[in-house]
Coordinates of C-alpha atoms in Angstrom, one line a residue:
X1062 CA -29.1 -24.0 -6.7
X1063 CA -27.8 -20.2 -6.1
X1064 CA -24.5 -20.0 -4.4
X1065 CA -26.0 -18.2 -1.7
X1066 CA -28.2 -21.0 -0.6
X1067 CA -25.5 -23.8 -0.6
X1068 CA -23.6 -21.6 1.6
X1069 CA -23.5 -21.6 5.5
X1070 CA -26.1 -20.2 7.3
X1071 CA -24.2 -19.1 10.2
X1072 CA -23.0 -15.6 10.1
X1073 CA -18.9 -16.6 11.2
X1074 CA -18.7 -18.5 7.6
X1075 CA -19.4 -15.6 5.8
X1076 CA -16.9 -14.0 7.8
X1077 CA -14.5 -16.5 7.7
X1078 CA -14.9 -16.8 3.3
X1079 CA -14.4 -12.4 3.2
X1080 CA -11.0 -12.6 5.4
X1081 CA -10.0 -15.4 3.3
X1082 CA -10.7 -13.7 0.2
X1083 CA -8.6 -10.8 1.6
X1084 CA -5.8 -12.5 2.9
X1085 CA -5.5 -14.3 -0.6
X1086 CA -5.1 -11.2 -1.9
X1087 CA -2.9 -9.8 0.2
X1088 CA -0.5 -12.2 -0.8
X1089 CA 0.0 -8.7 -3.5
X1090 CA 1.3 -7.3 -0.5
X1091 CA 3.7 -9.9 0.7
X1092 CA 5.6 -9.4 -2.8
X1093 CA 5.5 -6.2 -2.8
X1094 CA 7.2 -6.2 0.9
X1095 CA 9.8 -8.9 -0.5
X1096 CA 10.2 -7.3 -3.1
X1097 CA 11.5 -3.5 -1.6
X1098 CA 13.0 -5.3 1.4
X1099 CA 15.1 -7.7 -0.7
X1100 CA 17.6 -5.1 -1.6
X1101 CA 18.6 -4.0 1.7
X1102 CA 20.8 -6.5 2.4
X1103 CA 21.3 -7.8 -1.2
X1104 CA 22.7 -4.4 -2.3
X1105 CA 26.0 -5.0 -0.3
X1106 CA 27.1 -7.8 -1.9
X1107 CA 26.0 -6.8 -5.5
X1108 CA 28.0 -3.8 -5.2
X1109 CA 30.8 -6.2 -4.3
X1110 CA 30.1 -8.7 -7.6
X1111 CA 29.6 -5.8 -9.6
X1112 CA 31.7 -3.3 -8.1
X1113 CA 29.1 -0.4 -8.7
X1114 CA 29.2 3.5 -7.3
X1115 CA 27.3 4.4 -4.8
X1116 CA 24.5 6.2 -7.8
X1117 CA 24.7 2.7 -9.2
X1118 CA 23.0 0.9 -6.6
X1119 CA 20.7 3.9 -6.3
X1120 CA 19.4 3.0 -9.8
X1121 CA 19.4 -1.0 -8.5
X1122 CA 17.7 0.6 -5.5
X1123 CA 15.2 2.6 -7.5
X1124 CA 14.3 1.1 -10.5
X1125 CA 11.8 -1.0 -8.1
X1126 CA 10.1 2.6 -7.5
X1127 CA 10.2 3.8 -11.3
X1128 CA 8.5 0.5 -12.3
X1129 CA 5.5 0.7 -9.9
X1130 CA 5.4 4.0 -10.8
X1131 CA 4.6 3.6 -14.5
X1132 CA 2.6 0.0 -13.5
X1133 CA 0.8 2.6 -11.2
X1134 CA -0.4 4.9 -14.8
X1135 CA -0.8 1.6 -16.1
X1136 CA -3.6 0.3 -13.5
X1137 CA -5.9 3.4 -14.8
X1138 CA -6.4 2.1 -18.4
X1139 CA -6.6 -1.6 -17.3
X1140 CA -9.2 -1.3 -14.1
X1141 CA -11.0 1.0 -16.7
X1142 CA -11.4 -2.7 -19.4
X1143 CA -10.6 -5.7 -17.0
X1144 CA -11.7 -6.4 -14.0
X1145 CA -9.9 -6.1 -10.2
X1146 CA -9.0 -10.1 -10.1
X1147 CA -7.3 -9.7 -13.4
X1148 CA -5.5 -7.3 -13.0
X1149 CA -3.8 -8.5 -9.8
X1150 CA -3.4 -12.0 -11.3
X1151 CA -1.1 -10.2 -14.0
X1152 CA 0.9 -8.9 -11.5
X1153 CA 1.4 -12.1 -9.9
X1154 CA 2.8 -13.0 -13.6
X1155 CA 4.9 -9.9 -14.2
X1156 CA 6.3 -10.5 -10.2
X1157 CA 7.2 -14.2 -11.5
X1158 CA 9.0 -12.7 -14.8
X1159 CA 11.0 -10.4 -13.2
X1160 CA 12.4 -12.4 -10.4
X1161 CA 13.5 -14.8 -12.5
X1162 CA 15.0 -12.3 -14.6
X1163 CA 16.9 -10.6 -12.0
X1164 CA 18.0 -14.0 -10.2
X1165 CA 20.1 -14.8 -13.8
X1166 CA 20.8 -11.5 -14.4
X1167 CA 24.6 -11.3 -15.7
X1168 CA 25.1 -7.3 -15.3
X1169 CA 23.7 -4.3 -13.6
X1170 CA 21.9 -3.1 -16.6
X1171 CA 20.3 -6.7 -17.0
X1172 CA 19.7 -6.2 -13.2
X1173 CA 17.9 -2.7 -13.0
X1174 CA 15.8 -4.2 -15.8
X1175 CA 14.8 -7.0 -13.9
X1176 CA 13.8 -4.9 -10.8
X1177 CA 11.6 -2.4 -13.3
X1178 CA 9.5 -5.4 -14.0
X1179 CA 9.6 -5.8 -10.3
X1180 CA 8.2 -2.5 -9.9
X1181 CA 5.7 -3.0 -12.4
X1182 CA 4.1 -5.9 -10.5
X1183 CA 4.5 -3.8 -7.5
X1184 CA 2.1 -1.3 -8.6
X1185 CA -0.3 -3.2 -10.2
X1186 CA -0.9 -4.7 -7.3
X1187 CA -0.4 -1.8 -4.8
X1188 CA -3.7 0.1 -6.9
X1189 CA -5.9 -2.8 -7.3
X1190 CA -5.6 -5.2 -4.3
X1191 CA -6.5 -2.5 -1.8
X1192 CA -9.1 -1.4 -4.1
X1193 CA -10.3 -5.1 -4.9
X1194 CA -10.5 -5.8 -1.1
X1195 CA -12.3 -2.5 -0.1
X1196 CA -14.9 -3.5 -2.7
X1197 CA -15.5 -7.3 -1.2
X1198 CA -15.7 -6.7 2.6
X1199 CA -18.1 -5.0 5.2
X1200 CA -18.0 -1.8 6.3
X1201 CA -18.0 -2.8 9.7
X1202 CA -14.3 -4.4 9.2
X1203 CA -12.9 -2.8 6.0
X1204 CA -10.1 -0.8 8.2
X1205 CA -9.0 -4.5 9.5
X1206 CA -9.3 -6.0 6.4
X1207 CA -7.5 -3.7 4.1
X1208 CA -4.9 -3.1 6.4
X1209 CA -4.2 -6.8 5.6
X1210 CA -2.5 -5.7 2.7
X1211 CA 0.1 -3.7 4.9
X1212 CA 0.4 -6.8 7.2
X1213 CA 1.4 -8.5 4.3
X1214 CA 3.7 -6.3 2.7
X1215 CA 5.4 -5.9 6.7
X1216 CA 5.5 -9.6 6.6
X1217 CA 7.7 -10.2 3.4
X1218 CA 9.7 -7.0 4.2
X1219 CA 10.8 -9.3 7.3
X1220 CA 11.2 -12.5 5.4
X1221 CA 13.1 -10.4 3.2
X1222 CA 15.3 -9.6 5.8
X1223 CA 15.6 -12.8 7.3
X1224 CA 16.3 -14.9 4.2
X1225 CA 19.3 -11.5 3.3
X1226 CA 20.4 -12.8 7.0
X1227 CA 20.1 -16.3 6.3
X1228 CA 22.4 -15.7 3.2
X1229 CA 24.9 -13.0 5.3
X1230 CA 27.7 -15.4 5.1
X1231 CA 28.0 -16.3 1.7
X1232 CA 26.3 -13.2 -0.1
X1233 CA 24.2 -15.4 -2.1
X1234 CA 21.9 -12.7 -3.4
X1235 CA 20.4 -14.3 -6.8
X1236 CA 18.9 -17.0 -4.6
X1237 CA 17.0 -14.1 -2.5
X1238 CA 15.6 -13.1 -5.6
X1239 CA 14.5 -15.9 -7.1
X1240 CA 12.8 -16.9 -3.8
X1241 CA 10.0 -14.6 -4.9
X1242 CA 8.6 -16.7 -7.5
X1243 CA 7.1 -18.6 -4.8
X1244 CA 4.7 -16.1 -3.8
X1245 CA 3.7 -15.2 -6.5
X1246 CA 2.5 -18.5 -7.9
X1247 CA 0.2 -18.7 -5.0
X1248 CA -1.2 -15.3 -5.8
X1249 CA -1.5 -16.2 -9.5
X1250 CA -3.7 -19.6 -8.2
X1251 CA -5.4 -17.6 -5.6
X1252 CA -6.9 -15.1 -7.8
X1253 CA -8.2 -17.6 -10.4
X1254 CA -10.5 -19.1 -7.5
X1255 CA -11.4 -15.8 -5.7
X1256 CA -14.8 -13.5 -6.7
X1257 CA -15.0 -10.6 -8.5
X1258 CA -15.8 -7.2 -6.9
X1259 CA -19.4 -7.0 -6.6
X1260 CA -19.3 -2.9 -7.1
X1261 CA -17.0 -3.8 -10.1
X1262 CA -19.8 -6.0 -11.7
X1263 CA -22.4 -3.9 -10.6
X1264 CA -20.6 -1.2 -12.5
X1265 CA -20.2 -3.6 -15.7
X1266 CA -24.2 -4.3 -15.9
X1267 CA -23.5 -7.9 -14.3
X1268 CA -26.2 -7.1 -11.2
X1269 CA -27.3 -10.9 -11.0
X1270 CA -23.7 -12.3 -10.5
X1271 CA -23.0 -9.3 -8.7
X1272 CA -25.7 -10.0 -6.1
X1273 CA -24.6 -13.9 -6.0
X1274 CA -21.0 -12.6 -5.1
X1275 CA -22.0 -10.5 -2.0
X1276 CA -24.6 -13.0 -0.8
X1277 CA -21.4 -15.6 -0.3
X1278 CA -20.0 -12.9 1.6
X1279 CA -22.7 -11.6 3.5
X1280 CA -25.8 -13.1 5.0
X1281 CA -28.4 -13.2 2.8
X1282 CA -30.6 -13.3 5.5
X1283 CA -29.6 -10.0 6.9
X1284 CA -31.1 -6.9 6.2
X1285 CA -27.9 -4.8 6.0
X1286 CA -27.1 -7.0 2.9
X1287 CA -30.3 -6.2 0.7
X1288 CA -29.7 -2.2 1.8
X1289 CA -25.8 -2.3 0.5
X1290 CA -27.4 -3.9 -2.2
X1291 CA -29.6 -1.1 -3.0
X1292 CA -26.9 1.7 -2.1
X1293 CA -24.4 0.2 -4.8
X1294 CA -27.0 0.1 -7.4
X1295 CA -28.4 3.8 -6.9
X1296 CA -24.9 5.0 -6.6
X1297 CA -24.2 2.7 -10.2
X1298 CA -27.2 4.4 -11.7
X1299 CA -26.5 8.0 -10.3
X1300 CA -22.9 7.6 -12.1
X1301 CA -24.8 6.6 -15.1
X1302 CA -27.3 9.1 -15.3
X1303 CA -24.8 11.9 -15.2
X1304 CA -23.3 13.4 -18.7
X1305 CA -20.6 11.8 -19.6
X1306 CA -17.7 13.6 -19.9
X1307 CA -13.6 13.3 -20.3
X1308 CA -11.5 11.6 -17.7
X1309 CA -9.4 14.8 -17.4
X1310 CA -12.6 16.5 -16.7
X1311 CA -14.1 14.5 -14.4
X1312 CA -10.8 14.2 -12.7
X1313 CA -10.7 18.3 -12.3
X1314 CA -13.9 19.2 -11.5
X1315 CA -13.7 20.6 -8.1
X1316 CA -15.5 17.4 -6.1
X1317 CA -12.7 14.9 -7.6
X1318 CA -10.0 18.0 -6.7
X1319 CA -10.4 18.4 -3.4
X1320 CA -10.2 14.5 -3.0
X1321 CA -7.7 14.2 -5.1
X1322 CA -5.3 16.4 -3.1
X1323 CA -5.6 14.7 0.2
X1324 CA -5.1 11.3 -1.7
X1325 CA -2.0 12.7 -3.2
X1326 CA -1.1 14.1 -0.2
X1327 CA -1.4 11.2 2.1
X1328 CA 0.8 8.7 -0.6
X1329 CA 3.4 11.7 -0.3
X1330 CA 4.0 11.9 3.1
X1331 CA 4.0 8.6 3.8
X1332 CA 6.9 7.9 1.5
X1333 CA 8.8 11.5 2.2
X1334 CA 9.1 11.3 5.9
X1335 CA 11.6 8.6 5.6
X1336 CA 10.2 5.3 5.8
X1337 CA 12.1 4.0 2.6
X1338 CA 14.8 5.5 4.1
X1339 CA 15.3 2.4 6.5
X1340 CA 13.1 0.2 4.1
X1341 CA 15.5 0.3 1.9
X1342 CA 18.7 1.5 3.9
X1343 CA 18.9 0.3 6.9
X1344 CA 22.0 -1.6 7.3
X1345 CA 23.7 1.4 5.5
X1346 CA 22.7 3.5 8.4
X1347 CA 23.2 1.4 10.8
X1348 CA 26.7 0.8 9.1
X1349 CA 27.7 4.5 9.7
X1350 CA 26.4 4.4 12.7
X1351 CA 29.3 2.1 13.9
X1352 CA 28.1 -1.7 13.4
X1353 CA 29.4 -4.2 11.1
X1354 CA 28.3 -5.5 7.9
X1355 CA 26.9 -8.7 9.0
X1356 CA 25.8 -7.4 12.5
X1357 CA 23.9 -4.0 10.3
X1358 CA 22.0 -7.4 8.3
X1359 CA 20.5 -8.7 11.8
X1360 CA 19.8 -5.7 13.1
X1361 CA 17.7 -5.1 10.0
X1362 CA 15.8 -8.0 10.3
X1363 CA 15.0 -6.9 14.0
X1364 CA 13.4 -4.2 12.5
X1365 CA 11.4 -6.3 10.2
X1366 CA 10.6 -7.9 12.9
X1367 CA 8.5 -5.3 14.7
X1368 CA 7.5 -3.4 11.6
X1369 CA 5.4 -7.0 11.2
X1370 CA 4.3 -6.9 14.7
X1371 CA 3.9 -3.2 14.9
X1372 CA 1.4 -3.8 12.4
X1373 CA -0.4 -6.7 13.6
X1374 CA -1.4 -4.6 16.3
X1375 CA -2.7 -2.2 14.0
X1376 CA -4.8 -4.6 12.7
X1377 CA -6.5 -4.8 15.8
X1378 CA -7.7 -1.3 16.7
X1379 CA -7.9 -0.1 13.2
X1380 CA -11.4 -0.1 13.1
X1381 CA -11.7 0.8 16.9
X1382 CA -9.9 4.0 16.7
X1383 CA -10.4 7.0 14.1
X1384 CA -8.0 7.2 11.2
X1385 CA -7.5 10.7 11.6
X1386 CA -6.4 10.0 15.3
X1387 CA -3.5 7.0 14.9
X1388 CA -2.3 9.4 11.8
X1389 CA -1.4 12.1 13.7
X1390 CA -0.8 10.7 16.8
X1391 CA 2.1 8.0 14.4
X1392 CA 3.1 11.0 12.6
X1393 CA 3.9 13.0 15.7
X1394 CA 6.1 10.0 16.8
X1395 CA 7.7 9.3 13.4
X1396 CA 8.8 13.3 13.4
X1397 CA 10.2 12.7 17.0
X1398 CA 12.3 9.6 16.2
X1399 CA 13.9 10.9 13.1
X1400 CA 14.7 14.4 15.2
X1401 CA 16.7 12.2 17.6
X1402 CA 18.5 10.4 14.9
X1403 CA 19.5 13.8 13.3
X1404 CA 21.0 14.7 16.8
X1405 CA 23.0 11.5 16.7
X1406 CA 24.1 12.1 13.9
X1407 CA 25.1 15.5 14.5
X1408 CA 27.1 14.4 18.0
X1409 CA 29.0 11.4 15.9
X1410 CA 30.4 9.5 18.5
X1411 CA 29.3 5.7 17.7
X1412 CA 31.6 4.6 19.5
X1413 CA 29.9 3.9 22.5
X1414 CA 26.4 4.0 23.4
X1415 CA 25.2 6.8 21.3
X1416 CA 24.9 3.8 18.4
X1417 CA 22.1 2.1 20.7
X1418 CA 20.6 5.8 20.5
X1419 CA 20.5 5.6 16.8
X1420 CA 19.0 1.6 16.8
X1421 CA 16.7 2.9 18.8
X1422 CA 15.5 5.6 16.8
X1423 CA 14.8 3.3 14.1
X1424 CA 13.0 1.1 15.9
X1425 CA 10.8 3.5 17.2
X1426 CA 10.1 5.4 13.9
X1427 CA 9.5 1.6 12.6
X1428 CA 6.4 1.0 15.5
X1429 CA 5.4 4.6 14.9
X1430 CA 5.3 4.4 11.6
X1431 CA 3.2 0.8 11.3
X1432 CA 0.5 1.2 13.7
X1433 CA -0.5 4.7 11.4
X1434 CA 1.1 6.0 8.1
X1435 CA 2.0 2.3 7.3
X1436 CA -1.4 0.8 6.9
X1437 CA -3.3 4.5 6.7
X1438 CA -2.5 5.1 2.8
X1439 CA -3.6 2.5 1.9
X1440 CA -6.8 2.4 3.6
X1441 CA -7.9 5.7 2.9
X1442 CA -6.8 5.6 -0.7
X1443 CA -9.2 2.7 -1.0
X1444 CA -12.1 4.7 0.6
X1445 CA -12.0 8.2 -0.2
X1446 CA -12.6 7.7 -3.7
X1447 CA -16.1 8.6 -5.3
X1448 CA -16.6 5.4 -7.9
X1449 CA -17.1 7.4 -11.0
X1450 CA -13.2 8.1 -10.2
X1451 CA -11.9 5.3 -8.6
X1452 CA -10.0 2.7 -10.4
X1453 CA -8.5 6.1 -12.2
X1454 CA -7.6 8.3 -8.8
X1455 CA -6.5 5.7 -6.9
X1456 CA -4.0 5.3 -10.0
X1457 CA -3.2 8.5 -10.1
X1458 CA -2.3 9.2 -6.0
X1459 CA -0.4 5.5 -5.9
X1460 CA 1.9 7.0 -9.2
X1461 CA 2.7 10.2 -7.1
X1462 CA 3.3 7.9 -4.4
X1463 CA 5.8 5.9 -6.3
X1464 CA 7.5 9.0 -7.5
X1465 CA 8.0 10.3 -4.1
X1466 CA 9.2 7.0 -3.2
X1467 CA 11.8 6.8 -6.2
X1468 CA 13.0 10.4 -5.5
X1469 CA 13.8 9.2 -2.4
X1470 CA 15.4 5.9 -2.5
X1471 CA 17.4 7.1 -5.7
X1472 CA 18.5 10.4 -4.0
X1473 CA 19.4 8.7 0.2
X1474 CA 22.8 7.2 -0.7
X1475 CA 23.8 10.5 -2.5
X1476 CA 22.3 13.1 0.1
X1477 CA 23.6 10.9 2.9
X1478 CA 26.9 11.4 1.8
X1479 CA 26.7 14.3 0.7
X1480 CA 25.2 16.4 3.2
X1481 CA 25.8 13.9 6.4
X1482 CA 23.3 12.1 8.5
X1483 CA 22.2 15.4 10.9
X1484 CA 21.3 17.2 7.9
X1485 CA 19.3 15.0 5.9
X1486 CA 17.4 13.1 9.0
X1487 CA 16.5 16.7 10.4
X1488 CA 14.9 17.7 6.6
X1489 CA 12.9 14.8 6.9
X1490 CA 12.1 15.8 10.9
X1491 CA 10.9 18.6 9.1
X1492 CA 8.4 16.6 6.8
X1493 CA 7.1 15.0 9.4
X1494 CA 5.8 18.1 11.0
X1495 CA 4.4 19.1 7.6
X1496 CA 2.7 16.0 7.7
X1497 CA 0.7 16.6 11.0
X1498 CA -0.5 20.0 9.7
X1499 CA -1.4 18.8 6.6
X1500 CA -3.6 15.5 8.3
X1501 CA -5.4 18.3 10.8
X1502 CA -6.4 20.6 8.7
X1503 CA -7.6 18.4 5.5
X1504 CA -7.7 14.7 6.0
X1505 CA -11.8 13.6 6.7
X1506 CA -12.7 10.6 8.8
X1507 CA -14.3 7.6 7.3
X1508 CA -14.4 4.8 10.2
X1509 CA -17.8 3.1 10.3
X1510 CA -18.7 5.1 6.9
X1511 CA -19.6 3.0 4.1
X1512 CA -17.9 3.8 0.6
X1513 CA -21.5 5.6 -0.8
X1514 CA -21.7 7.8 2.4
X1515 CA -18.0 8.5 2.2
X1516 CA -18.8 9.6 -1.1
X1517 CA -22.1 11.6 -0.3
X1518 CA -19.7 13.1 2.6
X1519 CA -17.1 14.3 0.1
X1520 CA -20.3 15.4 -2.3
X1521 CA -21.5 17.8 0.8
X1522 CA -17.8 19.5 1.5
X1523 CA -17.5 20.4 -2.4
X1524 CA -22.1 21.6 -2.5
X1525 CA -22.3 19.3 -5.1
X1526 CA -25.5 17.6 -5.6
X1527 CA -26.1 13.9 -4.0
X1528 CA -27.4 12.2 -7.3
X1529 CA -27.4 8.8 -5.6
X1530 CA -29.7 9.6 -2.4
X1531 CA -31.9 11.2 -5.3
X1532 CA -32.0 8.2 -7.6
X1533 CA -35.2 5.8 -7.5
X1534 CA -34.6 2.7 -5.7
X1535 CA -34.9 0.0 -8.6

């Protein structure tokens, strides 16, 4: 018996078996949220076991960013030989590995170790499980469904927070580290239960199985499933009929170019406009902005709080409203909030209610910031793609990401004290702004497109030909 006909007939199962599928996999994104939020309130009290200068902790701080930023170059050469599930199931591993490692780990050096094998887990799974989950679902909910994966990394960002609260009084921080192996086991068992892509198998000559995965998914029954059949296979057999040629090539020729630049560009203003700069340093901020230690800790996870539930409303207009639309529209408020904290910072009297001012800037940048830029990377980095470059670009725009993101979190603690809290929030004021002219003028819509008429789309703007509406149905 075929899979498809042991499963349900009625069309909510299938829907029910694809958000599972992407919710599973979105436990990726959970880690990786722990994982960066973690250190926010952890870093206070390692610099008190370890006694550590302020570039110390940014290399504890960092070394999360410079590991998914190598495990991001990585992700090329393994989506290229293994497939998407197993290649997030290895992250799940290396996650597992390093938070045992940095739970026991007896020195800072041990400890920066530790959280590069952090990062390294981080992006594997920040390339693939976007990627893996734009691959499974319907077009119809793909915004939703691959926004999960921001969901998830919003919700362990606040579980972060709320277990470095949990521990405020007694600054146990090796316990908040080794609370990630939990996780990460789930992920591991997840994936070993979960299908493959069906454009991955599709791509690896596996067309039967491939067709017995999407028909679990989708009903059978339905003629929209036998045409997405037939648009991944001519769009396969286009990429297969074209000359083969080197990855650098392919990855310069003007079509992969132009999307390559608004991929990059999208991964690095998201990360420069000064997200990670609460991510990652909130309670420092909010500690020079006049509240205590402990008090900086909740306030933190307040903000973790609506970063999750920022984002849940995301998740429920993301494939109502264009992309292009909640990106601007988030950017122009993220631009906004970081102006007012510059002015803040610039008045410095926290004495008195001016340090509300300043909690409120963060909050708002925070809701800004998830109901757009927090889910929008990673949405359009897992559609814009054509797939002869996928598994390779996507690589490549998540490792500039993560090098923005390092520059950043290893640079805050040192511009913040040494150029001063108006300065530095007004440069990334300035980003922001940046970031709305650059969204206008180049970023493309893709709601309600599916990933072959993105790609004919992209094919169009650069007047190259559309080798997969050519090819002969099979």
């Amino acid at each position: 018996m075929s899979v498809s006909a042991a499963a349900p007939s009625g069309p909510s199962s299938y829907q029910v078996r694809t958000w599972m599928a992407a919710a599973i996999a979105g436990m990726g994104g959970l880690l990786f949220g722990y994982d960066t939020g973690m250190i926010s309130g952890a870093q206070l009290f390692i610099e008190q076991d370890f006694d550590v200068s302020a570039g110390g902790i940014g290399l504890v701080v960092s070394a999360v960013t410079a590991g998914a930023l190598v495990g991001a170059l990585l992700s090329s050469g393994l989506t290229a030989r293994w497939s998407r599930r197993a290649v997030i199931a290895l992250s799940a591993v290396v996650f597992i590995v390093g938070a045992v490692a940095a739970a026991a780990a007896p020195s800072v050096a041990v400890l920066v170790a530790a959280r590069f094998v952090i990062g390294l887990g981080i992006g594997f799974a920040s390339t693939v499980v976007p990627l893996y989950i734009a691959e499974l679902v319907p077009v119809a909910s793909r915004g939703s469904m691959v926004a999960l994966f921001q969901l998830a990394i919003t919700l362990g960002i606040l579980v972060a927070y709320l277990v470095n609260a949990a521990y405020a009084d007694d600054g146990e921080w090796r316990a908040v580290f080794a609370l990630a192996c939990a996780p990460a086991t789930v992920l591991l068992l997840g994936m070993l239960v979960l299908p493959e892509s069906p454009r991955w198998l599709f791509a690896a000559g596996r067309e039967d199985e491939a067709r017995r995965v999407l028909e679990t998914l989708r009903d059978p029954d339905d003629p929209q499933t036998a045409r997405e059949l037939e648009e991944i296979r001519a769009t396969v057999e286009a990429d297969r009929a074209r000359p083969r040629e080197s990855l650098a090539r392919a990855l310069t020729s003007p079509l992969a170019r132009m999307i390559l630049v608004v991929g990059i560009g999208l991964g690095v203003f998201q990360q420069i406009t000064g997200i990670n700069t609460i991510i990652y340093y909130a309670p420092t901020i909010l500690g020079k902005a006049g509240l205590g230690t402990e008090s900086s800790v909740m306030a933190t996870a307040g903000i973790g709080g609506l970063n999750f539930v920022a984002t849940i409303v995301a998740l429920a207009v993301v494939d109502r409203i264009n992309r292009r639309t909640m990106l601007i529209g988030g950017m122009a408020g993220m631009a906004l909030s970081m102006a007012v904290l510059a002015v803040t910072f610039a008045v410095d009297d926290f004495d008195g209610p001016l340090r509300w001012v300043a909690v409120g800037s963060l909050l708002a940048f925070i809701a800004c910031f998830a109901v757009s830029w927090g889910w929008g990377f990673w949405v359009m980095a897992s559609e814009i793609y054509p797939l002869f470059i996928r598994g390779q670009a996507v690589s490549i725009g998540n490792a500039v990401q993560w090098t923005a993101n390092f520059a950043v979190s290893l640079l805050f603690p040192i511009l913040l004290a040494a150029w001063g809290g108006a300065v530095l929030f007004s440069v990334l004021a300035g980003f922001g702004v940046l970031a709305l002219v650059f969204t206008y003028r180049l970023v493309p819509e893709t709601r309600g497109l599916t990933l072959e008429e993105i790609e004919r789309e992209w094919r169009r703007r650069a007047g190259v030909a559309d080798d997969a509406a050519a090819a002969p149905a099979a």
